[in-house]
Coordinates of C-alpha atoms in Angstrom, one line a residue:
M1 CA -5.4 18.7 31.8
G2 CA -8.2 21.2 32.3
Q3 CA -7.8 24.6 34.0
N4 CA -8.3 23.1 37.5
G5 CA -5.8 20.4 36.9
E6 CA -8.5 17.8 36.2
A7 CA -7.9 15.3 33.4
Q8 CA -9.8 16.3 30.3
P9 CA -12.3 13.6 29.1
L10 CA -11.1 11.8 26.0
S11 CA -12.8 13.1 22.9
P12 CA -15.4 10.6 21.8
K13 CA -14.4 8.3 18.9
K14 CA -15.8 9.1 15.5
Q15 CA -18.6 6.9 14.1
V16 CA -17.5 6.2 10.5
H17 CA -19.6 4.9 7.7
L18 CA -17.3 2.9 5.4
F19 CA -18.1 2.2 1.8
Y20 CA -15.9 0.1 -0.4
C21 CA -15.3 -1.1 -3.9
V22 CA -16.0 -4.8 -4.8
E23 CA -12.4 -5.8 -4.7
C24 CA -11.9 -4.5 -1.2
E25 CA -14.8 -6.2 0.5
D26 CA -12.6 -8.6 2.5
L27 CA -10.3 -5.8 3.7
A28 CA -13.4 -3.6 4.5
R29 CA -14.8 -6.4 6.7
K30 CA -11.5 -6.7 8.5
V31 CA -11.3 -3.0 9.1
A32 CA -14.8 -2.9 10.5
A33 CA -14.0 -5.9 12.7
H34 CA -11.2 -3.8 14.3
S35 CA -13.6 -1.2 15.6
D36 CA -17.1 -0.8 16.9
N37 CA -17.0 2.7 15.6
I38 CA -17.0 1.6 11.9
T39 CA -20.2 0.7 10.1
L40 CA -20.0 -1.0 6.7
Q41 CA -22.2 0.6 4.0
S42 CA -22.8 -0.7 0.5
I43 CA -23.0 0.4 -3.1
N44 CA -24.8 -1.3 -6.0
W45 CA -22.1 -1.7 -8.6
R46 CA -23.9 -2.5 -11.9
N47 CA -23.4 -1.7 -15.6
F48 CA -25.7 -0.6 -18.3
A49 CA -25.9 -2.8 -21.5
D50 CA -23.2 -0.6 -23.1
G51 CA -20.8 -1.3 -20.3
W52 CA -20.9 2.1 -18.6
P53 CA -21.5 2.0 -14.8
N54 CA -25.0 2.1 -13.3
L55 CA -24.2 3.0 -9.7
Y56 CA -26.4 3.5 -6.6
I57 CA -25.2 4.5 -3.1
N58 CA -27.4 2.8 -0.5
S59 CA -28.3 4.7 2.7
A60 CA -27.6 8.1 1.0
H61 CA -30.1 9.8 3.2
D62 CA -28.9 8.1 6.4
I63 CA -25.3 9.3 6.1
R64 CA -26.2 13.0 6.2
G65 CA -24.2 14.7 8.9
Q66 CA -22.1 11.5 9.4
H67 CA -18.4 10.8 8.9
V68 CA -18.0 8.8 5.7
A69 CA -15.0 6.9 4.2
F70 CA -14.5 5.0 1.0
L71 CA -11.9 2.1 0.6
A72 CA -10.7 2.1 -3.0
S73 CA -8.5 -0.2 -5.1
F74 CA -7.3 1.2 -8.5
S75 CA -6.0 -2.1 -9.7
S76 CA -6.5 -1.3 -13.4
P77 CA -7.6 1.7 -15.4
G78 CA -10.9 -0.1 -16.1
V79 CA -12.1 0.1 -12.5
V80 CA -11.0 3.7 -11.8
F81 CA -13.9 5.5 -13.5
E82 CA -16.7 3.8 -11.5
Q83 CA -14.9 4.3 -8.2
I84 CA -14.1 8.0 -9.0
S85 CA -17.8 8.5 -9.8
V86 CA -18.7 7.3 -6.3
I87 CA -15.7 9.2 -4.7
Y88 CA -16.9 12.4 -6.2
A89 CA -20.6 11.8 -5.2
L90 CA -20.1 10.9 -1.5
P91 CA -18.8 14.3 -0.2
R92 CA -21.8 16.0 -1.8
L93 CA -24.3 14.0 0.3
F94 CA -24.1 16.5 3.2
V95 CA -21.6 14.3 5.1
A96 CA -19.7 15.7 8.1
S97 CA -16.4 14.6 6.6
F98 CA -15.0 12.4 3.9
T99 CA -11.9 10.2 3.9
L100 CA -10.6 8.3 0.9
V101 CA -8.4 5.3 1.7
L102 CA -6.4 4.3 -1.3
P103 CA -3.8 1.9 0.1
F104 CA -1.9 1.6 -3.2
F105 CA -1.4 4.7 -5.3
P106 CA -0.9 2.8 -8.6
T107 CA 0.8 5.3 -10.9
G108 CA 3.5 6.1 -8.3
S109 CA 6.4 4.8 -10.3
F110 CA 5.5 7.0 -13.3
E111 CA 6.4 10.3 -11.7
R112 CA 9.2 11.6 -13.9
M113 CA 9.5 13.3 -17.2
E114 CA 12.9 12.2 -18.5
E115 CA 12.3 13.6 -21.9
E116 CA 9.8 15.9 -23.6
G117 CA 6.8 13.8 -24.4
D118 CA 6.8 11.5 -21.3
V119 CA 3.5 11.6 -19.5
A120 CA 3.8 11.6 -15.7
T121 CA 0.6 9.7 -15.0
A122 CA 1.2 9.9 -11.2
F123 CA 0.6 13.7 -11.6
T124 CA -2.6 13.0 -13.6
M125 CA -3.9 10.7 -10.8
A126 CA -3.0 13.3 -8.1
R127 CA -4.9 15.9 -10.1
I128 CA -8.0 13.7 -10.4
L129 CA -7.9 13.0 -6.6
S130 CA -7.2 16.7 -5.8
N131 CA -10.5 17.6 -7.5
I132 CA -12.7 15.6 -5.1
P133 CA -15.5 18.0 -4.0
I134 CA -15.1 19.5 -0.6
S135 CA -17.5 18.1 2.0
R136 CA -19.2 20.1 4.7
G137 CA -16.3 19.2 7.0
G138 CA -13.7 20.6 4.6
P139 CA -11.1 19.0 2.4
T140 CA -11.0 15.2 1.8
S141 CA -8.5 13.2 3.9
L142 CA -6.6 10.9 1.5
V143 CA -4.9 7.9 3.2
I144 CA -2.1 6.3 1.1
Y145 CA 0.5 3.6 2.2
D146 CA 4.1 3.8 1.1
I147 CA 3.7 6.0 -2.0
H148 CA 6.5 5.2 -4.4
A149 CA 8.3 8.5 -4.8
L150 CA 8.4 10.8 -1.8
Q151 CA 8.1 14.0 -3.9
E152 CA 4.6 12.8 -5.0
R153 CA 3.2 14.3 -1.8
F154 CA 3.7 17.7 -3.5
Y155 CA 1.5 16.7 -6.5
F156 CA -1.7 17.0 -4.6
G157 CA -3.7 20.3 -4.5
D158 CA -5.1 22.1 -1.5
H159 CA -8.5 20.5 -1.7
V160 CA -7.2 17.2 -0.3
L161 CA -5.2 16.4 2.8
P162 CA -2.9 13.5 2.0
L163 CA -2.0 11.3 5.0
F164 CA 1.0 9.1 4.1
E165 CA 1.1 5.9 6.2
T166 CA 3.4 3.0 6.1
G167 CA 3.3 -0.8 6.4
I168 CA 6.7 -1.0 8.1
P169 CA 5.3 -1.4 11.7
L170 CA 3.5 -4.6 10.6
L171 CA 6.9 -6.0 9.3
K172 CA 8.7 -5.1 12.5
Q173 CA 6.0 -6.8 14.6
R174 CA 6.3 -9.9 12.4
L175 CA 10.1 -10.0 12.6
D176 CA 9.9 -9.8 16.4
Q177 CA 7.9 -13.1 16.4
L178 CA 10.5 -15.0 14.3
P179 CA 12.6 -17.6 16.2
D180 CA 15.8 -16.0 14.7
A181 CA 14.6 -12.4 15.5
D182 CA 18.1 -11.6 16.9
K183 CA 19.8 -12.7 13.6
I184 CA 17.9 -10.4 11.2
V185 CA 19.7 -8.0 8.8
V186 CA 17.6 -5.7 6.6
A187 CA 18.7 -5.3 3.0
F188 CA 17.6 -2.6 0.5
P189 CA 17.7 -3.3 -3.2
D190 CA 18.8 0.3 -4.0
D191 CA 19.5 3.7 -2.5
G192 CA 15.9 4.8 -3.0
A193 CA 14.6 2.0 -0.8
W194 CA 17.3 2.8 1.8
K195 CA 16.4 6.5 1.8
R196 CA 12.7 6.0 2.4
F197 CA 12.8 3.1 5.0
H198 CA 16.2 3.1 6.9
K199 CA 15.0 5.5 9.7
Q200 CA 12.1 3.2 10.6
L201 CA 14.4 0.1 10.6
D202 CA 17.6 1.6 12.1
H203 CA 17.8 -0.8 15.0
F204 CA 18.7 -3.6 12.5
P205 CA 22.1 -4.1 10.8
M206 CA 21.7 -3.1 7.2
V207 CA 22.9 -4.1 3.7
V208 CA 22.5 -1.8 0.7
C209 CA 22.6 -3.2 -2.8
A210 CA 23.0 -1.3 -6.0
K211 CA 22.4 -2.0 -9.7
V212 CA 25.6 -1.4 -11.7
R213 CA 26.2 -1.6 -15.5
E214 CA 28.5 -4.3 -16.8
G215 CA 28.6 -4.1 -20.5
D216 CA 25.0 -3.9 -21.7
K217 CA 23.7 -5.6 -18.5
R218 CA 22.6 -4.2 -15.2
I219 CA 23.7 -6.4 -12.3
V220 CA 23.0 -6.2 -8.6
R221 CA 26.0 -5.8 -6.3
I222 CA 26.3 -5.3 -2.5
K223 CA 27.3 -1.7 -1.9
E224 CA 27.7 -1.8 1.9
G225 CA 27.0 -4.2 4.8
N226 CA 27.7 -7.9 5.4
P227 CA 24.9 -10.5 5.1
A228 CA 27.1 -13.5 6.1
G229 CA 25.3 -15.8 8.6
F230 CA 22.2 -13.7 8.9
H231 CA 18.5 -14.1 8.0
V232 CA 18.4 -11.2 5.5
V233 CA 15.1 -9.5 4.8
I234 CA 14.9 -7.4 1.6
V235 CA 12.6 -4.4 2.1
D236 CA 11.0 -2.3 -0.7
D237 CA 7.7 -0.5 -1.3
L238 CA 6.4 -2.6 -4.2
V239 CA 7.1 -5.5 -6.5
Q240 CA 6.2 -5.8 -10.1
S241 CA 7.9 -8.7 -12.0
G242 CA 10.2 -9.4 -9.0
G243 CA 13.4 -9.6 -11.1
T244 CA 15.3 -7.2 -8.9
L245 CA 14.4 -9.1 -5.7
I246 CA 15.6 -12.4 -7.3
E247 CA 18.9 -10.8 -8.3
C248 CA 19.3 -9.4 -4.8
Q249 CA 18.6 -12.8 -3.3
K250 CA 21.3 -14.5 -5.4
V251 CA 23.9 -11.9 -4.5
L252 CA 23.0 -12.1 -0.8
A253 CA 23.2 -15.9 -0.8
A254 CA 26.5 -15.8 -2.6
H255 CA 27.8 -13.5 0.2
G256 CA 26.8 -16.1 2.9
A257 CA 23.3 -15.1 3.9
A258 CA 21.8 -18.0 6.0
K259 CA 18.3 -17.2 4.7
V260 CA 16.7 -14.6 2.5
S261 CA 13.2 -13.2 2.9
A262 CA 11.4 -10.2 1.3
Y263 CA 8.8 -7.6 2.4
V264 CA 7.0 -5.2 0.1
T265 CA 4.0 -3.2 1.0
H266 CA 2.4 -3.5 -2.4
G267 CA 2.4 -6.9 -4.1
V268 CA 1.4 -5.7 -7.6
F269 CA 2.7 -8.8 -9.5
P270 CA 1.2 -8.2 -13.0
K271 CA 0.5 -11.2 -15.1
G272 CA 0.8 -13.6 -12.2
S273 CA 4.5 -12.9 -11.7
W274 CA 4.2 -14.0 -8.0
E275 CA 4.4 -17.6 -9.3
R276 CA 8.2 -17.3 -9.8
F277 CA 8.5 -17.1 -6.0
T278 CA 6.6 -20.2 -5.2
L279 CA 8.7 -23.2 -4.0
K280 CA 7.9 -25.3 -7.0
N281 CA 9.9 -22.9 -9.2
Y282 CA 13.1 -23.6 -7.3
E283 CA 15.2 -26.7 -8.1
N284 CA 17.1 -26.2 -4.9
P285 CA 14.7 -25.2 -2.0
E286 CA 17.8 -23.7 -0.2
S287 CA 17.8 -20.9 -2.8
A288 CA 14.1 -20.1 -2.3
F289 CA 12.8 -17.2 -0.2
S290 CA 12.1 -18.2 3.4
Y291 CA 9.2 -15.7 3.7
F292 CA 7.7 -13.2 1.3
W293 CA 5.5 -10.7 3.2
I294 CA 3.0 -8.4 1.5
T295 CA 0.1 -6.3 2.8
D296 CA -3.4 -6.5 1.5
S297 CA -3.1 -3.3 -0.4
C298 CA -3.6 -5.2 -3.7
P299 CA -6.6 -7.4 -3.1
N300 CA -6.4 -9.4 -6.3
T301 CA -2.9 -10.5 -5.4
V302 CA -4.0 -11.5 -1.9
K303 CA -6.6 -13.8 -3.4
A304 CA -4.1 -15.3 -5.8
I305 CA -1.4 -16.1 -3.3
A306 CA -3.7 -17.4 -0.5
N307 CA -2.0 -20.4 1.3
K308 CA 0.9 -20.5 -1.1
A309 CA 4.4 -20.6 0.5
P310 CA 6.5 -18.5 1.0
F311 CA 3.8 -15.8 0.9
E312 CA 2.3 -14.3 4.1
V313 CA -0.1 -11.4 4.2
L314 CA 0.3 -8.7 6.9
S315 CA -3.1 -6.9 7.0
L316 CA -3.4 -3.1 6.9
A317 CA -6.9 -3.4 8.5
G318 CA -5.9 -2.3 12.0
S319 CA -3.8 0.6 10.7
I320 CA -6.7 1.7 8.4
A321 CA -9.1 1.6 11.3
D322 CA -6.8 3.8 13.3
A323 CA -6.3 6.3 10.4
L324 CA -10.1 6.6 10.1
Q325 CA -10.1 8.1 13.6
I326 CA -7.7 10.9 12.8

């Protein structure tokens, strides 16, 4: 309200110029489709004969004084350098503000030094991103979804403002649409997943699993909760080989779960490990996952699993479009 009790006019929406890496083109188009305030811009991604990048930012003159964002995907070390080169260049083009959207922070699970000599590459990545030049509008906003270890927020320096978003609202929306929405139990594969997600999912009954040592093996057990008769949805931030999810599924089924599904924000799936979840790899379809939900934070996986049951992609596009207005 204004001083005279009149409603204040809503602040006008930011017009954002969105650049993107090659891998993220589909996601960038979806983000732009969510808002008239987002204009897609392009970069010429080429290489010199020796393999080093030969890059050109189109419309460099036109984006002066404008809000600019870059949608990145650090899917392998080989693509990071060319994207970092662009990320460091954009804020210096006299832009009003700069936002980096990196949906998946890839080194997030390498954050600890358990013995002298371990290299915490998550800290290295945070340092690289903390050195993005300041734009005319101040520090870079850095949008990341479901970063693996919560303490990683403290790895970033003062020159970036990390905004930690989550894909969980997309999962909740999808679960509400299921015919058995009233028979859902959420399961966590370990205490870490419970700690980070349970508050956002606290209206569902819960099961918490744990890995315990038996001889020289680590096996999954149910630590608390009862899955019997329910559609159990295992929730975690990311999947690599998928071994833990498969062990959880077996334990939940053995304890009477009617169906088991899974949600992860980041479907990393190195070396095509997603294939072990496709229906053809199950002799007994009853023991297969009913649904496997991922977001489009890892674009290469999205392309690989297109139209393959039980996979379904919940797009971050609307959430990213909203984050670009902050």
